[in-house]
mmCIF file of C-alpha atoms in Angstrom:
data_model
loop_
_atom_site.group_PDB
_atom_site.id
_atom_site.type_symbol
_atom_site.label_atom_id
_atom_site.label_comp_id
_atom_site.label_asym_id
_atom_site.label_seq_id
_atom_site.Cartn_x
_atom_site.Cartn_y
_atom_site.Cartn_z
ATOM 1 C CA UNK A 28 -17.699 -18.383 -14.154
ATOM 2 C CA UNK A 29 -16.027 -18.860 -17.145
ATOM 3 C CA UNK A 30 -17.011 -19.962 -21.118
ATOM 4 C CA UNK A 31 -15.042 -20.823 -23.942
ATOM 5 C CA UNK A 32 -15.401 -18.263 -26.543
ATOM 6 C CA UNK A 33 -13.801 -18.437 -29.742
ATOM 7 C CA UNK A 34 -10.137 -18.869 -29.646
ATOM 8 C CA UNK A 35 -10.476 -17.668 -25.618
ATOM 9 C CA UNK A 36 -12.282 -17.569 -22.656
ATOM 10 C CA UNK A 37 -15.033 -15.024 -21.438
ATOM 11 C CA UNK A 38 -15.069 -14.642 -17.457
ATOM 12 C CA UNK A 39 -17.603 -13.040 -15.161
ATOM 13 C CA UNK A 40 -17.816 -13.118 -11.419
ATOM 14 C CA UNK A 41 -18.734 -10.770 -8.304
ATOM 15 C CA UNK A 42 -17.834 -10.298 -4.797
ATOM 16 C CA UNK A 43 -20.232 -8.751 -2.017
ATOM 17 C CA UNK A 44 -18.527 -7.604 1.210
ATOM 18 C CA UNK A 45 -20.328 -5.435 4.298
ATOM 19 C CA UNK A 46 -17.733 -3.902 7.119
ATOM 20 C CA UNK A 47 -18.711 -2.815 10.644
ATOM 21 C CA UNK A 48 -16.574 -0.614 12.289
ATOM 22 C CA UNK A 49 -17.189 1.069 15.642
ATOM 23 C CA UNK A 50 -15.027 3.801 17.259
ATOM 24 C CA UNK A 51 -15.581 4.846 20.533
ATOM 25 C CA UNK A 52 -12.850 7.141 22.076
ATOM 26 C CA UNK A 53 -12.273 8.983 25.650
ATOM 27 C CA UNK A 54 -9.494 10.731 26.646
ATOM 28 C CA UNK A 55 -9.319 11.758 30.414
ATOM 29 C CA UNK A 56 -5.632 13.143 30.475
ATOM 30 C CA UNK A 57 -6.050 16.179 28.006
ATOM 31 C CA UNK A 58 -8.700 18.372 27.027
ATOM 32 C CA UNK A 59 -9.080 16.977 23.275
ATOM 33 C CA UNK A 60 -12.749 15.948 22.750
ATOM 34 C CA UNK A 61 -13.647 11.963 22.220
ATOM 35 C CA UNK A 62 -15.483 10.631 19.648
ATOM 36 C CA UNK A 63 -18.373 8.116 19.213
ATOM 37 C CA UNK A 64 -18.255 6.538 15.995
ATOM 38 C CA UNK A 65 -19.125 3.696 13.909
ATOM 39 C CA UNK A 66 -19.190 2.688 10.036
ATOM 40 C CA UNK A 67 -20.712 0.753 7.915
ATOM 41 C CA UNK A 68 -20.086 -0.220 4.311
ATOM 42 C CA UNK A 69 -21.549 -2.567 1.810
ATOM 43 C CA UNK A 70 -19.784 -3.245 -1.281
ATOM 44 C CA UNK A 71 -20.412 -4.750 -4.420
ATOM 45 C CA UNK A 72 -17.921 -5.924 -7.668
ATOM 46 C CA UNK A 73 -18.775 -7.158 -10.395
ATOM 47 C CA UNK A 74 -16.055 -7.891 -13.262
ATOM 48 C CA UNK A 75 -16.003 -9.721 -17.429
ATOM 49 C CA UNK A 76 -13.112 -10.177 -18.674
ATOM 50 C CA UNK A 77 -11.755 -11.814 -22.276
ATOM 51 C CA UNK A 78 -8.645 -13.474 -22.620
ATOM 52 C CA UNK A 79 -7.526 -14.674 -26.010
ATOM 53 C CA UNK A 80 -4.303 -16.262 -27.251
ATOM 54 C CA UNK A 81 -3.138 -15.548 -31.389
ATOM 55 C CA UNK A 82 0.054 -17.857 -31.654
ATOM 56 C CA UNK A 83 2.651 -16.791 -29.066
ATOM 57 C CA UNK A 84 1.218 -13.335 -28.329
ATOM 58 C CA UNK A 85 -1.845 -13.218 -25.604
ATOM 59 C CA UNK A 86 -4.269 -10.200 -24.885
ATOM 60 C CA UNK A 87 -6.595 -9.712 -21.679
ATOM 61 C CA UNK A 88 -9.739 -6.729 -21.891
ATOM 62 C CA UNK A 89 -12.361 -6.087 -19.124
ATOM 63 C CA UNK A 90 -14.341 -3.817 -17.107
ATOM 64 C CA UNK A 91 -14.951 -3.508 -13.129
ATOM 65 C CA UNK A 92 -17.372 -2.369 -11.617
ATOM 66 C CA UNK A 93 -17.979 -1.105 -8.095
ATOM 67 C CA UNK A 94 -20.998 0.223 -6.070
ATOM 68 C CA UNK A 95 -20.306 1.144 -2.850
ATOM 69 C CA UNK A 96 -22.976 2.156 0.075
ATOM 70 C CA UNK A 97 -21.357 3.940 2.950
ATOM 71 C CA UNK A 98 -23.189 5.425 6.059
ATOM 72 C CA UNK A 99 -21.670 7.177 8.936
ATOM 73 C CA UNK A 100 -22.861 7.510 12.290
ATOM 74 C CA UNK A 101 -21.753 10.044 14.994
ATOM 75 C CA UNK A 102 -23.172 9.230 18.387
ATOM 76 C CA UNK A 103 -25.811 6.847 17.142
ATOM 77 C CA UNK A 104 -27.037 9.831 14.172
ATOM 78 C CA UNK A 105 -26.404 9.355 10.667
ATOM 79 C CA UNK A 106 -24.313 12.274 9.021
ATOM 80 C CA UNK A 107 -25.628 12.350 5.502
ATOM 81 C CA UNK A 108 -22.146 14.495 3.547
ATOM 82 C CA UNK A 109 -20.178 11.930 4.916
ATOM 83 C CA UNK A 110 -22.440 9.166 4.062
ATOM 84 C CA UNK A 111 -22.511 8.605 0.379
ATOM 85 C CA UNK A 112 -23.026 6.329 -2.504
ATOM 86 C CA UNK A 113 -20.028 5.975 -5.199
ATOM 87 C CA UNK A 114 -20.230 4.115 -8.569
ATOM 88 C CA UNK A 115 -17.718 3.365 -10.603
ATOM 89 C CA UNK A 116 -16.844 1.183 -13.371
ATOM 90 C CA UNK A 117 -12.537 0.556 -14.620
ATOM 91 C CA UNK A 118 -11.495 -0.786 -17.949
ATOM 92 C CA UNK A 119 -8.247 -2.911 -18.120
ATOM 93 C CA UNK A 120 -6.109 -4.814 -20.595
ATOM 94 C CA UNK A 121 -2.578 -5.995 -20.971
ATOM 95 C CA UNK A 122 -0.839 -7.653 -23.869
ATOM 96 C CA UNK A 123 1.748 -10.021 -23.545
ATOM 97 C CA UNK A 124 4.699 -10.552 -26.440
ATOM 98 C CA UNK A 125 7.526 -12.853 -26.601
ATOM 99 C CA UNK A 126 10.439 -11.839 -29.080
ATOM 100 C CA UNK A 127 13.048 -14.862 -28.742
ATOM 101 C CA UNK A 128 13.673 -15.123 -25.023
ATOM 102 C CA UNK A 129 12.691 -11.919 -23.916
ATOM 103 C CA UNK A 130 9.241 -11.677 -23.065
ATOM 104 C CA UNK A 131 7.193 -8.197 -22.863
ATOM 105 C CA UNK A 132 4.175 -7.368 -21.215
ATOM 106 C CA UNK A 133 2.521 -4.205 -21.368
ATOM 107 C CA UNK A 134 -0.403 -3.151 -19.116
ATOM 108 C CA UNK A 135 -3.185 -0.626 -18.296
ATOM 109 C CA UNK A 136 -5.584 -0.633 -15.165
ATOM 110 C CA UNK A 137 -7.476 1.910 -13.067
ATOM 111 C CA UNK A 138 -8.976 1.441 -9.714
ATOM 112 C CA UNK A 139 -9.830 2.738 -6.306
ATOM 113 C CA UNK A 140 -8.041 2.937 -3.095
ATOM 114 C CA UNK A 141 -10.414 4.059 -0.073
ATOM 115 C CA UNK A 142 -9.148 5.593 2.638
ATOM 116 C CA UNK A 143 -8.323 3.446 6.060
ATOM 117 C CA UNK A 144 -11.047 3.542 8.650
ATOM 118 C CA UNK A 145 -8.095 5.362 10.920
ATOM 119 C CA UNK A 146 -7.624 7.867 8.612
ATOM 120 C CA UNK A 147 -11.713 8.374 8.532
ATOM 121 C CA UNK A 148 -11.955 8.459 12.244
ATOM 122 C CA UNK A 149 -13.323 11.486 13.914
ATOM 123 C CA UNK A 150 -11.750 11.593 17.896
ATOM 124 C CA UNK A 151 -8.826 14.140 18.054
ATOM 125 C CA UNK A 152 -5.640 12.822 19.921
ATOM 126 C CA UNK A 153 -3.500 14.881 22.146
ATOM 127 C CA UNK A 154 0.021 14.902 20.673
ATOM 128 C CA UNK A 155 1.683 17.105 23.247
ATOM 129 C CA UNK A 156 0.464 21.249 23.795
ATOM 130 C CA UNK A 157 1.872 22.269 20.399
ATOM 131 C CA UNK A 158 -0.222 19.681 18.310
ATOM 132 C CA UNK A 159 -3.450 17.582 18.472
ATOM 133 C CA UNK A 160 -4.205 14.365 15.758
ATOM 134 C CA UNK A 161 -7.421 13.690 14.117
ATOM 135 C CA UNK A 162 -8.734 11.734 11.127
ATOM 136 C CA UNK A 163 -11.157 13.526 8.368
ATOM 137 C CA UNK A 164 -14.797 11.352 7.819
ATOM 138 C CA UNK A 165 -14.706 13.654 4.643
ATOM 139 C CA UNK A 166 -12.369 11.839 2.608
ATOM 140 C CA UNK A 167 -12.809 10.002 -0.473
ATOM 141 C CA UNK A 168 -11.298 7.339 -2.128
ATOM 142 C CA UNK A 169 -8.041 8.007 -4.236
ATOM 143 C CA UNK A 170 -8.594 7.064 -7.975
ATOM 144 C CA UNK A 171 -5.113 5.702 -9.963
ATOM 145 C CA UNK A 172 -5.071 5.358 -13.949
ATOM 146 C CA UNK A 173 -1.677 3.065 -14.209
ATOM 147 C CA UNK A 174 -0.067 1.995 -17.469
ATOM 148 C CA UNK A 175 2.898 -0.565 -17.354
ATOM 149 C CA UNK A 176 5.226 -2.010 -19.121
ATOM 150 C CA UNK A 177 7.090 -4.834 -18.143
ATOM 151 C CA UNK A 178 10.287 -7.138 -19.585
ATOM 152 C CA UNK A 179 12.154 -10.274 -18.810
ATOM 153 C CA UNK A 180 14.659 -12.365 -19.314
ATOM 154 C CA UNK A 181 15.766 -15.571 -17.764
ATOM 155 C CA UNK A 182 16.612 -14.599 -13.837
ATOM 156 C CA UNK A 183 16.211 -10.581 -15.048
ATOM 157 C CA UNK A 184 13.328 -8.188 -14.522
ATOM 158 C CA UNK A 185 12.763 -4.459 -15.672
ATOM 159 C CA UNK A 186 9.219 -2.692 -15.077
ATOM 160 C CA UNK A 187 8.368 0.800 -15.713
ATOM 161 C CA UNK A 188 5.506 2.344 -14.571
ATOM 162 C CA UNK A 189 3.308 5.628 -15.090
ATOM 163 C CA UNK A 190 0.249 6.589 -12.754
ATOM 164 C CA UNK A 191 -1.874 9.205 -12.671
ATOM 165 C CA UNK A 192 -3.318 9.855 -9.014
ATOM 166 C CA UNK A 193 -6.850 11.799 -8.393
ATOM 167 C CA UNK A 194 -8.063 12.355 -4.889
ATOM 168 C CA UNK A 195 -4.286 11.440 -3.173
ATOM 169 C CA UNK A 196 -4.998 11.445 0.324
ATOM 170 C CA UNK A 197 -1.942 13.566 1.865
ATOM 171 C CA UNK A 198 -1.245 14.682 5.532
ATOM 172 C CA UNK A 199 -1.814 18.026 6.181
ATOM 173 C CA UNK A 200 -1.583 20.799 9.350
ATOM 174 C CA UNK A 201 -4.139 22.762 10.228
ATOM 175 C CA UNK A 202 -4.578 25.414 13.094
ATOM 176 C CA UNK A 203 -6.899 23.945 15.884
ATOM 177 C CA UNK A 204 -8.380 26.073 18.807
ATOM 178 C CA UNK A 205 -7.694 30.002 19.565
ATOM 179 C CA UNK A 206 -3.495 29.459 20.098
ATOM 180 C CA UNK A 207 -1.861 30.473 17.177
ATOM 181 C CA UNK A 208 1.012 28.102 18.087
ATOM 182 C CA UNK A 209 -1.457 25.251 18.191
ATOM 183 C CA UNK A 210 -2.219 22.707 15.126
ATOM 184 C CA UNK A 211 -4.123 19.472 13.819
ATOM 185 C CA UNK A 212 -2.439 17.216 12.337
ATOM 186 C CA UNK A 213 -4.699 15.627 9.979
ATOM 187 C CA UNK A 214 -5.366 14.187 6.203
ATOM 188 C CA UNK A 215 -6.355 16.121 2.868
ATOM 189 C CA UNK A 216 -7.609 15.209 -0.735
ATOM 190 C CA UNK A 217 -5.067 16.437 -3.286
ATOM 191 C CA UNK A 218 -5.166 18.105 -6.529
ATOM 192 C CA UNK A 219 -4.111 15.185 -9.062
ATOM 193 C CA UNK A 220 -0.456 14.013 -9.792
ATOM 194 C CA UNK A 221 1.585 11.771 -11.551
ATOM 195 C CA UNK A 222 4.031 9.151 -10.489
ATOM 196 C CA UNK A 223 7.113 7.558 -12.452
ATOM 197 C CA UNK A 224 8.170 4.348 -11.106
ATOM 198 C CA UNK A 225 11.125 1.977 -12.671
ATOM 199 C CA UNK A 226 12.594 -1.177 -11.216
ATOM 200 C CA UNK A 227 15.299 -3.541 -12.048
ATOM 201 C CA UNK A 228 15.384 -6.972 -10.424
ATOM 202 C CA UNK A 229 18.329 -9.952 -10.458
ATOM 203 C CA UNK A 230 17.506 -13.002 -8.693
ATOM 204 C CA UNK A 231 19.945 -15.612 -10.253
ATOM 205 C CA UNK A 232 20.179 -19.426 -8.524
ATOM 206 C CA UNK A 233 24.043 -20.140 -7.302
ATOM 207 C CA UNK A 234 23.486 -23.983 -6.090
ATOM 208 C CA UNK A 235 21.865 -23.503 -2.342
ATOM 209 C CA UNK A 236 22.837 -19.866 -2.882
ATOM 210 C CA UNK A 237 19.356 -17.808 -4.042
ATOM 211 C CA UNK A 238 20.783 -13.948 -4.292
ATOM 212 C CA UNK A 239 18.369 -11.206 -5.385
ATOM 213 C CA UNK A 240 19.378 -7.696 -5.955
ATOM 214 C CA UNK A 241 17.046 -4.771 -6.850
ATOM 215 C CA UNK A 242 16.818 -1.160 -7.323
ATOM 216 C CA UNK A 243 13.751 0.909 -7.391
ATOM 217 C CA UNK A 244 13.711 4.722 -8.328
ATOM 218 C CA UNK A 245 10.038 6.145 -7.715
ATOM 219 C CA UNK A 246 9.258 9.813 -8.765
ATOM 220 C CA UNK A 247 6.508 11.793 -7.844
ATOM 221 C CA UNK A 248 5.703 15.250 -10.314
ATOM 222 C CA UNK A 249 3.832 16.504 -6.623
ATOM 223 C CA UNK A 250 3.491 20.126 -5.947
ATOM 224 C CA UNK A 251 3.691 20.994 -2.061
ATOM 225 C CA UNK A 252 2.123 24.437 -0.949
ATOM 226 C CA UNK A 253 4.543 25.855 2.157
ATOM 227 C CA UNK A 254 3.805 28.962 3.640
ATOM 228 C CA UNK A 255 6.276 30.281 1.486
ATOM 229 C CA UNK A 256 4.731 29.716 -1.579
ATOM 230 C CA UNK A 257 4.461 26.393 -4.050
ATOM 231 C CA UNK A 258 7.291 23.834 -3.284
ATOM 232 C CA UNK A 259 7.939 21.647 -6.257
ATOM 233 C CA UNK A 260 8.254 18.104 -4.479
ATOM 234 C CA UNK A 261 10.220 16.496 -7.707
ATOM 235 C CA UNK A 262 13.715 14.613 -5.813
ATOM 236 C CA UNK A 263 13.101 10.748 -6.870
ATOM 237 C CA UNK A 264 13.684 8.180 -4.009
ATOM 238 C CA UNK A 265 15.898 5.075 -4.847
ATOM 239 C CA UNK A 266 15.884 1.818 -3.140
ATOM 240 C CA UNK A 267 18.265 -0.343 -3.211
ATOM 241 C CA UNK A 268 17.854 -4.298 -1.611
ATOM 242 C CA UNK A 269 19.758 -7.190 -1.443
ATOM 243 C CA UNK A 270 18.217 -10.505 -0.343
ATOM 244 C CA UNK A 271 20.066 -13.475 0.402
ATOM 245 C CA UNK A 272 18.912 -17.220 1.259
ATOM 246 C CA UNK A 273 20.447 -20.024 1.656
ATOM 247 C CA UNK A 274 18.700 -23.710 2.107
ATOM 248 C CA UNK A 275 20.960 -26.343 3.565
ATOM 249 C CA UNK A 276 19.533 -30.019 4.533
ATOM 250 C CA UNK A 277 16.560 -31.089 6.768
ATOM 251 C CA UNK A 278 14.519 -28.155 5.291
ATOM 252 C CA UNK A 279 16.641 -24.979 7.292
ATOM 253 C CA UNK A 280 17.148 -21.599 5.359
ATOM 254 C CA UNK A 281 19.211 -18.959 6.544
ATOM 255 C CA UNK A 282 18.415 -15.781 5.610
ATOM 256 C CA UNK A 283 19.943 -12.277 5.034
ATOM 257 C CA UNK A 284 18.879 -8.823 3.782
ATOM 258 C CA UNK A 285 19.677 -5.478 3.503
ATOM 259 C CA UNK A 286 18.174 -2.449 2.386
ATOM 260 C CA UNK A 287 19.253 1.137 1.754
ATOM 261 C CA UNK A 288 16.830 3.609 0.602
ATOM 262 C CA UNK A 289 18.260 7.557 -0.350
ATOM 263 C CA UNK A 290 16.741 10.665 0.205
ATOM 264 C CA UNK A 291 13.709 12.105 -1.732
ATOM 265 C CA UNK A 292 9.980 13.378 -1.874
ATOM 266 C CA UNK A 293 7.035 11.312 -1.847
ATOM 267 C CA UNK A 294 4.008 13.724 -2.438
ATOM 268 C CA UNK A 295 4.367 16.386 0.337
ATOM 269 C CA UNK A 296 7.081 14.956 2.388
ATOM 270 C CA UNK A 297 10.922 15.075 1.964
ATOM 271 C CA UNK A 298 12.325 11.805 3.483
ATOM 272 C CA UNK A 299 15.782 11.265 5.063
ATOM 273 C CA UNK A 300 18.761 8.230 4.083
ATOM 274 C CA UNK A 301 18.300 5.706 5.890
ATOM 275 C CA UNK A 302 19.347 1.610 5.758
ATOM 276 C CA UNK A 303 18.420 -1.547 7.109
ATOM 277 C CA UNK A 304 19.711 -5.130 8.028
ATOM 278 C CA UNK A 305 17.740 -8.169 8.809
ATOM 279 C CA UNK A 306 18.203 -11.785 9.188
ATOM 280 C CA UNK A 307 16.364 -15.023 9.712
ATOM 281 C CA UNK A 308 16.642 -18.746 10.523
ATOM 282 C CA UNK A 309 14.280 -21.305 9.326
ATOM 283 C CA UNK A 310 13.288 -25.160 9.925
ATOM 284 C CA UNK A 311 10.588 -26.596 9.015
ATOM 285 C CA UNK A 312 8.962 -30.033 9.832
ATOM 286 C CA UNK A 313 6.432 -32.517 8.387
ATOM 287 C CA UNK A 314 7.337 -31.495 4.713
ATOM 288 C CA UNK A 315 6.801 -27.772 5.605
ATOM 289 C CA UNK A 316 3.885 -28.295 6.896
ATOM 290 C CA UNK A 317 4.780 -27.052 10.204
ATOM 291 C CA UNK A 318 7.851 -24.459 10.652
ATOM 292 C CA UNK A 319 9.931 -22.359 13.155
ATOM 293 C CA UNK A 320 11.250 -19.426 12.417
ATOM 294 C CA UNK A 321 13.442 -17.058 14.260
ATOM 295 C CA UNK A 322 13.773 -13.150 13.121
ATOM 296 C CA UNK A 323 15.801 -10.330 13.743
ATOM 297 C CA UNK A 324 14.456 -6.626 12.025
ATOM 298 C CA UNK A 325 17.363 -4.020 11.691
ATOM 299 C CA UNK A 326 19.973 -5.599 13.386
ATOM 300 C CA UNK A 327 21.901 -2.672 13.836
ATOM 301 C CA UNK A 328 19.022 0.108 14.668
ATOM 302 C CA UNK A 329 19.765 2.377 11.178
ATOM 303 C CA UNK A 330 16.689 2.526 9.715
ATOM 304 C CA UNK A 331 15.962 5.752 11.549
ATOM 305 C CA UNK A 332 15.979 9.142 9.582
ATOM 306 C CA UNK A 333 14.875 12.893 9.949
ATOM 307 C CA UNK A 334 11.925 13.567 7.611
ATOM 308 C CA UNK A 335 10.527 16.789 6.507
ATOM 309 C CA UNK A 336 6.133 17.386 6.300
ATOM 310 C CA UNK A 337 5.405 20.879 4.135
ATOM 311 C CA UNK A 338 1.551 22.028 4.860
ATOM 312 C CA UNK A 339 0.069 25.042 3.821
ATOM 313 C CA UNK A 340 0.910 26.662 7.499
ATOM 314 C CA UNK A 341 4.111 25.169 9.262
ATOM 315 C CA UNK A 342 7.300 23.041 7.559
ATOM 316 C CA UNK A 343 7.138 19.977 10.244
ATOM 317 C CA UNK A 344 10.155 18.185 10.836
ATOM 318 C CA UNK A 345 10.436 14.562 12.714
ATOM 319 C CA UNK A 346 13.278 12.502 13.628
ATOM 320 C CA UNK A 347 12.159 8.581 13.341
ATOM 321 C CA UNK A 348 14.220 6.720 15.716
ATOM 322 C CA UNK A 349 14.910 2.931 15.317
ATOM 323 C CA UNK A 350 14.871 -0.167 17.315
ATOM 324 C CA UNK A 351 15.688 -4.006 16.783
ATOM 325 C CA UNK A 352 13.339 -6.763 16.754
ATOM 326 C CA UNK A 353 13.229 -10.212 17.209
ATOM 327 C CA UNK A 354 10.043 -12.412 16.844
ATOM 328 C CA UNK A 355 9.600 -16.270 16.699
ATOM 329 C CA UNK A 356 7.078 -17.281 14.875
ATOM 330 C CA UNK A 357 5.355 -21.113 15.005
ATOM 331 C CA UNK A 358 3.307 -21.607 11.775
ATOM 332 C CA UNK A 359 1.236 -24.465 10.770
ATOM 333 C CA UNK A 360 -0.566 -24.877 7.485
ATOM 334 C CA UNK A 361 -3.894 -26.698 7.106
ATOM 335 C CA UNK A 362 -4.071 -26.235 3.110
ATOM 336 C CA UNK A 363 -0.904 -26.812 1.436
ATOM 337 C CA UNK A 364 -3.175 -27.386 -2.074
ATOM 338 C CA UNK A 365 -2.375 -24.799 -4.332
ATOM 339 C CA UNK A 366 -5.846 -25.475 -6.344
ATOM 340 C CA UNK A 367 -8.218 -24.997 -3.124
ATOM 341 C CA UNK A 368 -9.924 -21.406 -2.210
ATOM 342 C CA UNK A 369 -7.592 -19.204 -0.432
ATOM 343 C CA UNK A 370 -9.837 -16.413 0.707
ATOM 344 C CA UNK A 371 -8.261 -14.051 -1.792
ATOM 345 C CA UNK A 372 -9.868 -11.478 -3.011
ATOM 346 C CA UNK A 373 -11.141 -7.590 -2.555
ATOM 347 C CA UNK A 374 -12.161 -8.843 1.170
ATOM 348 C CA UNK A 375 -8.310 -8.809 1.553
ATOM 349 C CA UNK A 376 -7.810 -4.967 1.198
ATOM 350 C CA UNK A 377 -11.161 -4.442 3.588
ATOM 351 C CA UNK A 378 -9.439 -6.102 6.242
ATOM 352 C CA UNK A 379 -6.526 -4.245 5.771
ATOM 353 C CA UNK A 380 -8.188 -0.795 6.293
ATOM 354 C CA UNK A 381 -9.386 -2.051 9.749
#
């Protein structure tokens, strides 16, 4: 709902959402146990917000807030520490300047990010005899206090970003039955952290010719405990893409991208180099209404790379091998109206965590 106010407008609105998710695992090949498990969560938002224009320079304030009722069940019992009752409530606010033709924007938010329902799971997976994978039912969501600032002009971007992370949900290794040699591989809450992120983005127009090159340097001030000691987890990772497409007549696009990302730490895990190449065709019919599009994902099988996991009892180290892909996808849209309910909202991210 929304009021004129002044020289704005006041907003306030809600969202309720309940999720049902049952888990029920068996394993016959290996001696890891199975689980019997099933969630349920009702959540509630409810958000006011003021936005307010002064000549050429707008301003944004408003509070969130979220209840959130969660109740675990192992075989059909309720388990009462991992079934809890969280409420929060996150201020944000952003102010947007213009100075000639640049134009600023500079932003602060908080919010939540709850763990996914496979990280929560409680079945333990046989790996192979060295190591065994399980979820943790007593994790909690991750908590981010992010201020931005962000600049552009004409057909260039630059955003820099600082977060500070409470609760970061990290993967861990723990030792699992009497073998020394064996381990869990599982998922931890971590002591807070803060994250540096700055990207630079060029997306010119050449005729049919739509180019857009970016580069994205993400740093995370993580500390790592190794069993030798504290491992300061401080090399940034950038990313570096290039996206092509190209629209000829009778609505095709061709598309091209590539991707190269170098190595670095992101919380407790060192990554390896690694690049990519994909490409796509695209037609579409009945004024885009229906399409057909043909892809192909790393086109020359590169996007593998050896990464590096430091827990508190074993370095782990994994080589992620790579494969190409090809999908064709036939896409019809009901509700090309840009003014009608899409169905976006915090709903969204539930689905995702199924």
């Amino acid at each position: 709902l929304t009021n004129p106010i002044y020289n704005g407008n006041l907003a306030v609105g809600g969202e309720y959402i309940r999720t049902s998710r049952y888990n029920n695992y068996r394993d016959s090949f290996s001696d890891s146990p199975g689980g019997d498990m099933s969630i349920t969560e009702n959540m509630a938002y409810a958000f006011t917000e003021y936005e307010c224009k002064s000549g050429s320079v707008q301003w944004r304030i408003g509070l969130r807030y979220e209840l959130i009722n969660s109740a675990y069940y192992e075989n059909g019992e309720r388990l009462e520490p991992q079934s809890r009752i969280c409420k929060s409530i996150f201020p944000f606010a952003s102010i947007y300047v213009p100075i000639g033709n640049v134009k600023f924007r500079l932003s602060y938010r908080s919010g939540t990010e709850r763990p996914t329902y496979w990280q929560l799971r409680d079945n333990i997976t046989y790996v192979n005899r060295y190591t065994y994978e399980g979820g943790n039912p007593m994790l909690r969501p991750m908590t981010s206090y992010k201020a931005s600032l962000a600049s552009s002009y004409s057909w260039v971007s630059l955003t820099a970003d600082f977060t500070h992370l409470k609760n970061g949900i990290v993967s861990t290794y723990i030792p699992y039955s009497d073998n020394p040699m064996t381990g869990l591989l599982t998922y931890k809450q971590w002591k807070p952290y803060n994250r540096i992120n700055v990207s630079l983005t060029l997306s010119p127009v050449i005729g049919i010719w739509s180019p857009r090159w970016g580069i994205q340097i993400t740093q995370n001030r993580f500390v790592a405990t190794t069993p030798d000691g504290d491992k300061k987890m401080h090399n940034p990772v950038a990313m570096f893409t290039w996206h092509n497409s190209i629209r000829l007549p009778h609505d095709f696009v061709i598309g091209f991208d590539m991707g190269y990302t170098t190595g670095g730490d992101m919380e407790n895990t060192a990554y390896g180099v690694l690049w990519r190449a994909d490409a796509m065709i695209y037609k579409g019919f009945m004024n885009n209404r229906l399409s057909l599009s043909l892809n192909m994902e790393d086109i020359f099988q590169s996007s593998g790379a050896t990464n590096t996991l430091y827990t508190p009892t074993r370095i782990l180290q994994s080589i992620v091998k790579s494969d190409i892909s090809v999908g064709l996808t036939l896409r019809y849209k009901f509700n090309l109206s840009q003014g009608n309910y899409k169905g976006k909202g915090a709903g969204g991210e539930q689905k995702s965590r199924l």
